[in-house]
mmCIF file of C-alpha atoms in Angstrom:
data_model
loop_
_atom_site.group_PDB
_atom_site.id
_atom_site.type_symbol
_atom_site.label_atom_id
_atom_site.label_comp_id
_atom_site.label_asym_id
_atom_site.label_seq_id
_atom_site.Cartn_x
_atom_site.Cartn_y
_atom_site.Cartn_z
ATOM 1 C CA UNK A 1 126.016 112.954 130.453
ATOM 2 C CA UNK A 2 123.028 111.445 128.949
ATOM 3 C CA UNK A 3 122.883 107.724 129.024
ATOM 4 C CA UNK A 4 120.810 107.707 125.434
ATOM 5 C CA UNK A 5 122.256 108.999 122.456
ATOM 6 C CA UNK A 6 119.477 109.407 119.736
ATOM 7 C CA UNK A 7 120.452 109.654 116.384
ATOM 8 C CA UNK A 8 117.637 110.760 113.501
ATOM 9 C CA UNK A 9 117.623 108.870 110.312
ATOM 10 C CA UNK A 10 118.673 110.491 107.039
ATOM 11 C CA UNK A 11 115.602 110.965 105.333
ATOM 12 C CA UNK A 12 112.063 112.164 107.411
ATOM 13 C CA UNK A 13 108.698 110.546 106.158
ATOM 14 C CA UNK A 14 106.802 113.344 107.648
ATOM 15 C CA UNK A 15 107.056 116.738 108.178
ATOM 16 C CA UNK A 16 104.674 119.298 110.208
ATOM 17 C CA UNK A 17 104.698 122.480 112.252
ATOM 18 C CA UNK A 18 103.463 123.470 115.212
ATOM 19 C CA UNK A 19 103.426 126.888 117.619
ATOM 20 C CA UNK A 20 104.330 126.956 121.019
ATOM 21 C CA UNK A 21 101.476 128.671 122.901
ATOM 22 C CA UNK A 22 101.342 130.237 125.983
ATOM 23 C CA UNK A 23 99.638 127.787 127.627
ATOM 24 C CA UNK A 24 102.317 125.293 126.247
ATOM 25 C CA UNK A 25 104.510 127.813 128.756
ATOM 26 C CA UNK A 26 105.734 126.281 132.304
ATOM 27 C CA UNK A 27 107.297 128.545 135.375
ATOM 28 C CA UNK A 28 110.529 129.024 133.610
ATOM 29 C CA UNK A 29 109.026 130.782 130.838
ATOM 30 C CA UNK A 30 109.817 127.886 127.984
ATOM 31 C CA UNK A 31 108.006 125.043 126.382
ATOM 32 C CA UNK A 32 107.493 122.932 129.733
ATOM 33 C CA UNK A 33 108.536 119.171 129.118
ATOM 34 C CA UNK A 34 104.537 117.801 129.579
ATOM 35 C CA UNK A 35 103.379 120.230 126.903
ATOM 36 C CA UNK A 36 106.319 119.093 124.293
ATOM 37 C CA UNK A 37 105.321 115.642 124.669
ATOM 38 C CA UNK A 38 101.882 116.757 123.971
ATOM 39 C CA UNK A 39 102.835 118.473 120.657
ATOM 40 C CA UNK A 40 105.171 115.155 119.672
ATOM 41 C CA UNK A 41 101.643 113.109 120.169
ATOM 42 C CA UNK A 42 99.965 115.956 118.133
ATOM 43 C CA UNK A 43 103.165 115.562 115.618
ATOM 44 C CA UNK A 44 102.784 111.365 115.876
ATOM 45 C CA UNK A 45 98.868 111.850 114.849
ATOM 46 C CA UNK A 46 99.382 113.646 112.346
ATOM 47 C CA UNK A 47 101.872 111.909 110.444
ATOM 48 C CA UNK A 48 100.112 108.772 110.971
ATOM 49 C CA UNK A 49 96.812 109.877 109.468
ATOM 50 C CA UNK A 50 98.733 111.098 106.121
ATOM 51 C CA UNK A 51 99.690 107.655 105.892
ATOM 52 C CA UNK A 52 95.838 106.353 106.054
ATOM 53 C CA UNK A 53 95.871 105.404 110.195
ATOM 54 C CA UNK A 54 95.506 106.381 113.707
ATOM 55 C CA UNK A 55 96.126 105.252 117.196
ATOM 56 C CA UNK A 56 93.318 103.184 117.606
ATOM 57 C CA UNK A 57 92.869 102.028 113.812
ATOM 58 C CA UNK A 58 95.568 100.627 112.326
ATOM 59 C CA UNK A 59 95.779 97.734 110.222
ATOM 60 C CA UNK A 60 93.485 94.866 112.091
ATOM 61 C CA UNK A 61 94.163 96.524 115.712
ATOM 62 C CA UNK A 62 95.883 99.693 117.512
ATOM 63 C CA UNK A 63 99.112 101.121 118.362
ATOM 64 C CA UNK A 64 100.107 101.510 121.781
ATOM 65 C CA UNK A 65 103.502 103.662 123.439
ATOM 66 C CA UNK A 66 105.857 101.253 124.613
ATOM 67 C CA UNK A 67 108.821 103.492 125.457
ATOM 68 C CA UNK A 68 109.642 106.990 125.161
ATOM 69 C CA UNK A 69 113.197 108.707 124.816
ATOM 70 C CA UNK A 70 113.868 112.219 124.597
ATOM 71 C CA UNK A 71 116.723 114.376 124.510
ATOM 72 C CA UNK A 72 116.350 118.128 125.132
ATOM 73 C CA UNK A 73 118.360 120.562 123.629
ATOM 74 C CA UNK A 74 117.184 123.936 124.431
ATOM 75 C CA UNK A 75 114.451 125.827 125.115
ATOM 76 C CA UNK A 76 110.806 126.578 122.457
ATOM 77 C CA UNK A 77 109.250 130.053 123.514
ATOM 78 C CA UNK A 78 106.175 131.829 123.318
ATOM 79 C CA UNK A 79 105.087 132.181 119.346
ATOM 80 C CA UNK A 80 108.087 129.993 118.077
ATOM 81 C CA UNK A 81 106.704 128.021 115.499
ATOM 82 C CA UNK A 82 108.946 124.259 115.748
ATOM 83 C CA UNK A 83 108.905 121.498 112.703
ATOM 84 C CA UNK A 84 108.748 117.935 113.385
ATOM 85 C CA UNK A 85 110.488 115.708 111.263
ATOM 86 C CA UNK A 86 109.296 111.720 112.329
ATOM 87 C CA UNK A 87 110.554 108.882 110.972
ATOM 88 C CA UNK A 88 109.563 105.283 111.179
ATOM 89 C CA UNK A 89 112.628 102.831 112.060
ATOM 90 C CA UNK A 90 113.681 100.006 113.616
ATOM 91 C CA UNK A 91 110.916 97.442 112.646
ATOM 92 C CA UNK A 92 110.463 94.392 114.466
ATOM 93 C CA UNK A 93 108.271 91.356 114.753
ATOM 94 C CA UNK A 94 105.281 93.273 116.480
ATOM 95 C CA UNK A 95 106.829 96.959 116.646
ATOM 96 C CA UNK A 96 108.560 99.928 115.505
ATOM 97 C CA UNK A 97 110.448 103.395 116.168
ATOM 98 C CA UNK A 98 108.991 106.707 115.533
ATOM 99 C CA UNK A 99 112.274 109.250 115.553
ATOM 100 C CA UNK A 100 111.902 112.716 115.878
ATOM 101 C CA UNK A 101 113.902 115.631 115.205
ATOM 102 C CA UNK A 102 112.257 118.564 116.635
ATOM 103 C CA UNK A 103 113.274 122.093 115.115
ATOM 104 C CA UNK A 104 113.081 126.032 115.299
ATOM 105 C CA UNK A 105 111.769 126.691 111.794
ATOM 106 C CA UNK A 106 113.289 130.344 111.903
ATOM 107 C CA UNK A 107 117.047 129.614 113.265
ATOM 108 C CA UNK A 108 116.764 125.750 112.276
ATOM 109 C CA UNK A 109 118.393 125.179 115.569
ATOM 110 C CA UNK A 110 117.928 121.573 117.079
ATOM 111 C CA UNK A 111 115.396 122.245 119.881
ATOM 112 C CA UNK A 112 114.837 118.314 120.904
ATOM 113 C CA UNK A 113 114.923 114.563 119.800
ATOM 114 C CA UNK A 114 113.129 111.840 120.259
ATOM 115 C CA UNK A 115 111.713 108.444 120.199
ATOM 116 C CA UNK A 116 108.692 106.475 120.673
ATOM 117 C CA UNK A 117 108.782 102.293 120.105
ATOM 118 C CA UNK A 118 104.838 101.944 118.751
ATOM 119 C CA UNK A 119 103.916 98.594 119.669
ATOM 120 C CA UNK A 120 101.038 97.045 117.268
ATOM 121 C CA UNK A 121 98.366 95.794 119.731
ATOM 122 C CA UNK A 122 94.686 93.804 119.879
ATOM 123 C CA UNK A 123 92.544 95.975 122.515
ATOM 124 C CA UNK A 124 89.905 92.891 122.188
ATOM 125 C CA UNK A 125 91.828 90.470 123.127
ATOM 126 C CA UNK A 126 94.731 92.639 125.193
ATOM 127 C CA UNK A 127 97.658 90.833 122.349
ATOM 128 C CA UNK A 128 100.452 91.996 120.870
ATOM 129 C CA UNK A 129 100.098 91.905 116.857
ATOM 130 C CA UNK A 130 102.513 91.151 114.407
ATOM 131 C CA UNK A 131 103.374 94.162 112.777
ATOM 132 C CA UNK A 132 102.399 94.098 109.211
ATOM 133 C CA UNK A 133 104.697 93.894 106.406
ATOM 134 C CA UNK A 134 103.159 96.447 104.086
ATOM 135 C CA UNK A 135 103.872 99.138 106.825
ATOM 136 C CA UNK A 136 107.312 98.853 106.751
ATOM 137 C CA UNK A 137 107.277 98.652 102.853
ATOM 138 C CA UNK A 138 105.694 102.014 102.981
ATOM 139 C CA UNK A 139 108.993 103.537 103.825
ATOM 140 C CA UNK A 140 111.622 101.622 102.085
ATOM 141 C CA UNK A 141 113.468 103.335 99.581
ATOM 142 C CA UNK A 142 112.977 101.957 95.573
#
């Protein structure tokens, strides 16, 4: 049994699709777990530049991957087209939580979760940054 037990907030921020590909394929014939995390990057991007940022712009500094979690579920194939639902989380002093809920979009059966702690960071001086305020305001419900 899994020692991690993710759990996806209620409502998702973000929403995209993506299609497994063949080269996305490993020896068993399914999404191999290196090209998934590829496509949650991808899926990370993405949301983050509809919300105005990126990786290495955001705010005064960057985002870095602290930690990653990720639950499997069951297998992507070849020209299954999967949804990402992300949502931020989890806000601290100089960090966060990106959830995500990884779906078929035909069958809506759960293919994977995870979770990525973004960690708000000065590539200049090699500091951790507070994480600003109005980020987390971005998501809070009026």
């Amino acid at each position: 049994m899994s020692k991690y037990k993710l759990t996806f907030p209620e409502k998702p921020a973000f929403e995209t699709a993506m299609e497994v590909r063949v080269s996305d394929l490993n020896y068993g014939g399914h999404l191999g777990n290196a090209q998934f995390l590829e496509l949650v990057q991808e899926a990370r991007l993405r949301f983050l530049k509809e919300y105005g940022f990126s990786e290495s712009k955001f705010y005064n500094g960057a985002l870095i991957l602290s930690n990653l979690t990720a639950e499997y579920k069951s297998q992507a194939f070849l020209g299954d087209i999967l949804t990402f639902k992300i949502c931020p989380d989890n806000f601290q002093r100089s960090r966060f939580d990106l959830f995500y809920k990884v779906e078929n979009k035909d069958t809506q059966k759960l293919i994977a979760l995870f979770k990525t702690e973004m960690v708000c960071f000065d590539y200049s001086t090699t500091t951790i940054l507070p994480l600003p305020q109005e980020f987390e305001e971005l998501f809070q419900e009026s």
